Short mmCIF file of C-alpha atoms and ligand atoms in Angstrom, two decimals:
data_model
loop_
_atom_site.label_atom_id
_atom_site.label_comp_id
_atom_site.label_asym_id
_atom_site.label_seq_id
_atom_site.Cartn_x
_atom_site.Cartn_y
_atom_site.Cartn_z
CA UNK A 1 -18.77 -4.62 41.94
CA UNK A 2 -16.07 -3.82 44.48
CA UNK A 3 -13.83 -6.53 45.86
CA UNK A 4 -14.78 -6.31 49.50
CA UNK A 5 -15.18 -9.49 51.52
CA UNK A 6 -18.90 -8.69 51.82
CA UNK A 7 -19.50 -8.41 48.09
CA UNK A 8 -17.33 -11.44 47.31
CA UNK A 9 -19.30 -13.54 49.78
CA UNK A 10 -22.58 -12.23 48.50
CA UNK A 11 -21.68 -13.10 44.89
CA UNK A 12 -20.44 -16.59 45.80
CA UNK A 13 -23.47 -17.41 47.91
CA UNK A 14 -25.69 -16.70 44.91
CA UNK A 15 -23.95 -19.54 43.04
CA UNK A 16 -24.15 -22.15 45.80
CA UNK A 17 -27.29 -24.20 46.46
CA UNK A 18 -28.55 -24.33 50.05
CA UNK A 19 -27.68 -28.01 50.25
CA UNK A 20 -23.97 -27.21 49.84
CA UNK A 21 -22.02 -25.86 52.80
CA UNK A 22 -19.65 -22.97 52.16
CA UNK A 23 -16.46 -23.22 54.20
CA UNK A 24 -14.78 -19.80 54.09
CA UNK A 25 -11.05 -20.55 54.06
CA UNK A 26 -9.48 -17.78 56.11
CA UNK A 27 -5.91 -19.10 56.39
CA UNK A 28 -3.22 -16.39 56.34
CA UNK A 29 -5.87 -13.68 56.65
CA UNK A 30 -6.25 -11.70 59.88
CA UNK A 31 -9.01 -12.13 62.45
CA UNK A 32 -10.43 -8.77 61.28
CA UNK A 33 -11.20 -10.31 57.87
CA UNK A 34 -13.04 -13.17 59.55
CA UNK A 35 -15.03 -10.65 61.57
CA UNK A 36 -16.12 -8.90 58.36
CA UNK A 37 -17.48 -12.17 57.00
CA UNK A 38 -18.98 -13.08 60.39
CA UNK A 39 -20.85 -9.78 60.51
CA UNK A 40 -22.77 -10.68 57.38
CA UNK A 41 -23.68 -14.11 58.65
CA UNK A 42 -20.82 -16.43 57.71
CA UNK A 43 -20.23 -18.93 60.54
CA UNK A 44 -18.12 -21.69 58.98
CA UNK A 45 -14.40 -21.02 58.58
CA UNK A 46 -11.52 -23.25 57.47
CA UNK A 47 -7.93 -23.02 58.67
CA UNK A 48 -4.86 -25.09 57.81
CA UNK A 49 -2.33 -24.33 60.57
CA UNK A 50 -2.91 -25.32 64.19
CA UNK A 51 -1.22 -22.33 65.80
CA UNK A 52 -2.96 -19.84 63.55
CA UNK A 53 -6.32 -21.51 64.18
CA UNK A 54 -6.02 -21.58 67.98
CA UNK A 55 -4.90 -17.94 68.07
CA UNK A 56 -7.95 -16.89 66.04
CA UNK A 57 -10.33 -19.16 67.92
CA UNK A 58 -9.37 -17.51 71.20
CA UNK A 59 -10.23 -13.99 70.09
CA UNK A 60 -13.22 -14.58 67.81
CA UNK A 61 -16.90 -15.32 68.64
CA UNK A 62 -17.54 -18.74 70.14
CA UNK A 63 -20.37 -19.64 67.78
CA UNK A 64 -17.96 -19.93 64.84
CA UNK A 65 -17.84 -23.43 63.38
CA UNK A 66 -14.13 -24.10 62.82
CA UNK A 67 -12.99 -26.63 60.23
CA UNK A 68 -9.42 -27.88 60.01
CA UNK A 69 -8.40 -28.43 56.38
CA UNK A 70 -4.59 -28.63 56.38
CA UNK A 71 -2.09 -31.38 57.00
CA UNK A 72 -2.41 -32.26 60.69
CA UNK A 73 0.49 -33.59 62.75
CA UNK A 74 -0.43 -36.06 65.49
CA UNK A 75 1.38 -34.10 68.20
CA UNK A 76 -0.80 -31.04 67.52
CA UNK A 77 -4.18 -32.75 67.57
CA UNK A 78 -4.73 -32.03 71.27
CA UNK A 79 -4.74 -28.26 70.67
CA UNK A 80 -7.80 -28.35 68.41
CA UNK A 81 -9.96 -31.21 69.74
CA UNK A 82 -11.51 -29.04 72.50
CA UNK A 83 -13.39 -26.94 69.92
CA UNK A 84 -13.01 -28.18 66.32
CA UNK A 85 -16.23 -28.93 64.40
CA UNK A 86 -14.82 -30.93 61.52
CA UNK A 87 -11.37 -32.19 60.56
CA UNK A 88 -11.27 -32.57 56.75
CA UNK A 89 -7.77 -33.94 56.44
CA UNK A 90 -7.39 -37.31 58.15
CA UNK A 91 -4.76 -39.10 56.08
CA UNK A 92 -3.47 -41.90 58.31
CA UNK A 93 -4.61 -44.47 60.83
CA UNK A 94 -2.21 -42.97 63.36
CA UNK A 95 -3.96 -39.62 63.08
CA UNK A 96 -7.38 -41.23 63.42
CA UNK A 97 -6.21 -42.93 66.61
CA UNK A 98 -4.78 -39.73 68.04
CA UNK A 99 -7.95 -37.74 67.31
CA UNK A 100 -10.02 -40.46 69.00
CA UNK A 101 -7.76 -40.40 72.05
CA UNK A 102 -7.83 -36.60 72.43
CA UNK A 103 -11.56 -36.42 71.76
CA UNK A 104 -12.12 -38.94 74.53
CA UNK A 105 -10.13 -36.80 76.97
CA UNK A 106 -12.16 -33.77 75.96
CA UNK A 107 -15.35 -35.77 76.29
CA UNK A 108 -16.35 -35.03 72.70
CA UNK A 109 -17.31 -36.90 69.55
CA UNK A 110 -15.51 -35.32 66.63
CA UNK A 111 -16.58 -35.41 63.00
CA UNK A 112 -13.83 -36.19 60.50
CA UNK A 113 -13.39 -36.71 56.76
CA UNK A 114 -10.85 -39.05 55.24
CA UNK A 115 -8.60 -37.21 52.79
CA UNK A 116 -8.15 -39.01 49.49
CA UNK A 117 -5.27 -38.31 47.13
CA UNK A 118 -6.90 -37.67 43.76
CA UNK A 119 -4.50 -35.12 42.21
CA UNK A 120 -1.53 -35.81 39.98
CA UNK A 121 0.77 -33.73 42.18
CA UNK A 122 2.70 -35.85 44.65
CA UNK A 123 2.86 -32.96 47.09
CA UNK A 124 -0.77 -33.33 48.07
CA UNK A 125 -1.64 -35.54 51.02
CA UNK A 126 -4.18 -38.30 51.44
CA UNK A 127 -4.92 -42.01 51.21
CA UNK A 128 -5.09 -43.58 47.78
CA UNK A 129 -8.55 -45.10 47.25
CA UNK A 130 -7.05 -48.58 47.77
CA UNK A 131 -5.24 -47.57 50.96
CA UNK A 132 -8.42 -46.03 52.26
CA UNK A 133 -10.42 -49.22 51.75
CA UNK A 134 -7.62 -51.36 53.15
CA UNK A 135 -7.29 -49.17 56.23
CA UNK A 136 -11.02 -49.15 56.91
CA UNK A 137 -11.14 -52.93 56.54
CA UNK A 138 -8.27 -53.33 58.99
CA UNK A 139 -10.05 -51.58 61.86
CA UNK A 140 -13.28 -51.85 63.75
CA UNK A 141 -15.12 -48.54 63.64
CA UNK A 142 -16.62 -49.30 67.04
CA UNK A 143 -13.12 -48.93 68.53
CA UNK A 144 -13.27 -45.27 67.52
CA UNK A 145 -16.13 -44.29 69.76
CA UNK A 146 -15.14 -40.61 69.93
CA UNK A 147 -14.94 -40.14 66.18
CA UNK A 148 -17.60 -39.99 63.51
CA UNK A 149 -16.34 -40.52 59.96
CA UNK A 150 -18.78 -38.37 58.01
CA UNK A 151 -17.31 -38.55 54.52
CA UNK A 152 -14.38 -37.90 52.20
CA UNK A 153 -12.29 -34.91 51.17
CA UNK A 154 -10.06 -34.30 48.16
CA UNK A 155 -8.16 -31.67 46.19
CA UNK A 156 -7.94 -31.73 42.41
CA UNK A 157 -4.78 -31.05 40.44
CA UNK A 158 -3.98 -27.37 39.90
CA UNK A 159 -4.77 -27.23 36.18
CA UNK A 160 -6.92 -25.47 33.58
CA UNK A 161 -7.97 -28.84 32.19
CA UNK A 162 -11.60 -29.08 33.28
CA UNK A 163 -11.89 -32.68 32.13
CA UNK A 164 -9.01 -33.71 34.33
CA UNK A 165 -10.57 -31.94 37.31
CA UNK A 166 -13.91 -33.68 36.67
CA UNK A 167 -12.17 -37.03 36.33
CA UNK A 168 -10.48 -36.57 39.70
CA UNK A 169 -13.70 -35.47 41.40
CA UNK A 170 -15.42 -38.56 39.95
CA UNK A 171 -12.71 -40.75 41.52
CA UNK A 172 -13.73 -39.29 44.85
CA UNK A 173 -17.48 -39.67 44.37
CA UNK A 174 -17.17 -43.24 43.13
CA UNK A 175 -15.06 -44.20 46.17
CA UNK A 176 -17.67 -42.49 48.34
CA UNK A 177 -20.46 -44.51 46.72
CA UNK A 178 -18.51 -47.73 47.10
CA UNK A 179 -17.93 -47.10 50.82
CA UNK A 180 -21.52 -46.00 51.30
CA UNK A 181 -22.64 -49.32 49.84
CA UNK A 182 -20.29 -51.42 51.95
CA UNK A 183 -18.41 -50.35 55.09
CA UNK A 184 -20.74 -47.43 55.83
CA UNK A 185 -23.98 -49.02 54.61
CA UNK A 186 -25.55 -48.67 58.05
CA UNK A 187 -24.07 -45.27 58.87
CA UNK A 188 -26.39 -42.34 58.19
CA UNK A 189 -23.55 -40.01 59.24
CA UNK A 190 -21.44 -40.88 56.20
CA UNK A 191 -22.83 -38.29 53.79
CA UNK A 192 -20.33 -35.50 53.13
CA UNK A 193 -18.05 -34.89 50.16
CA UNK A 194 -15.66 -31.98 50.64
CA UNK A 195 -14.21 -30.88 47.33
CA UNK A 196 -14.01 -27.68 45.31
CA UNK A 197 -11.93 -24.52 45.93
CA UNK A 198 -11.97 -20.99 44.47
CA UNK A 199 -11.09 -22.09 40.93
CA UNK A 200 -13.16 -25.25 40.70
CA UNK A 201 -16.04 -25.05 43.18
CA UNK A 202 -18.71 -24.69 40.47
CA UNK A 203 -17.46 -27.86 38.77
CA UNK A 204 -17.33 -29.51 42.19
CA UNK A 205 -20.99 -28.71 42.89
CA UNK A 206 -21.97 -30.19 39.52
CA UNK A 207 -20.00 -33.32 40.46
CA UNK A 208 -21.76 -33.78 43.79
CA UNK A 209 -19.78 -31.86 46.38
CA UNK A 210 -21.66 -31.15 49.62
CA UNK A 211 -19.02 -28.83 51.05
CA UNK A 212 -16.86 -26.35 49.13
CA UNK A 213 -13.76 -24.73 50.64
CA UNK A 214 -13.35 -21.26 49.18
CA UNK A 215 -10.51 -18.94 50.23
CA UNK A 216 -9.05 -16.43 47.79
CA UNK A 217 -12.35 -15.75 46.02
CA UNK A 218 -13.69 -14.43 49.34
CA UNK A 219 -10.69 -12.95 51.14
CA UNK A 220 -8.43 -12.05 48.21
CA UNK A 221 -4.99 -13.35 47.35
CA UNK A 222 -2.81 -14.70 50.14
CA UNK A 223 0.73 -13.48 50.51
CA UNK A 224 2.08 -16.98 50.54
CA UNK A 225 0.99 -20.59 49.95
C1 LIG D 301 -6.08 -23.09 50.88
C2 LIG D 301 -7.03 -24.21 50.75
C3 LIG D 301 -8.30 -24.04 50.17
C4 LIG D 301 -8.77 -22.71 49.60
O1 LIG D 301 -8.06 -22.41 48.44
P1 LIG D 301 -8.51 -21.20 47.46
O2 LIG D 301 -7.94 -21.58 46.15
O3 LIG D 301 -7.92 -19.97 48.03
O4 LIG D 301 -9.99 -21.17 47.46
C5 LIG D 301 -9.15 -25.12 50.14
N1 LIG D 301 -8.79 -26.31 50.62
C6 LIG D 301 -7.59 -26.53 51.17
C7 LIG D 301 -7.25 -27.88 51.69
C8 LIG D 301 -6.67 -25.49 51.25
O5 LIG D 301 -5.46 -25.72 51.80
#
């Protein structure tokens, strides 16, 4: 098998059930690589830098479903709210408020995931499970009329230890189930779990992921980050 984007995508799709959404993470790869994937039917792409995303969005087909997966600064939210389909990485109340405000201006309702810190590395972003519950209890979801919280997102520790990865994924699914049974018990929208990347997406699917974010296994190694 060659290592073209087409064959990589084809191979990965064979391993993913239809109920799981494949987000093709195209960060640091050129628009031409996205076009290759687009031409064989891929429509969902994930980016982690605002400037890079807006530059690509301008030149690529308008039926692409763009997902923002990186750390998002409040002052940059306004650049993506006109078109973004899903923001995976909401990690503060301030960011939630800013997205709601910009979405209102754009006359949109934007789907978001709350990012939960499940990894051992301190460098990764996100609420701790306790902070997440505390934050949700401190607000009234009806005040966020231009946002729909559709689930949770997380990143496991970068490790070969499969048990550790499973343990971290289970932290995420158990928080999800707790929220589903309480704060979101009447919200049919709260149904997504975004976890699993190139090295651990098969484990993630076994552990209940509904959305995997796969980059290097599709597009090849990135030059940096
Ligand atoms: C880069 C990135 C990915 C994709 O990583 P790969 O290991 O290349 O599949 C997924 N999720 C997030 C949040 C990322 O930043």
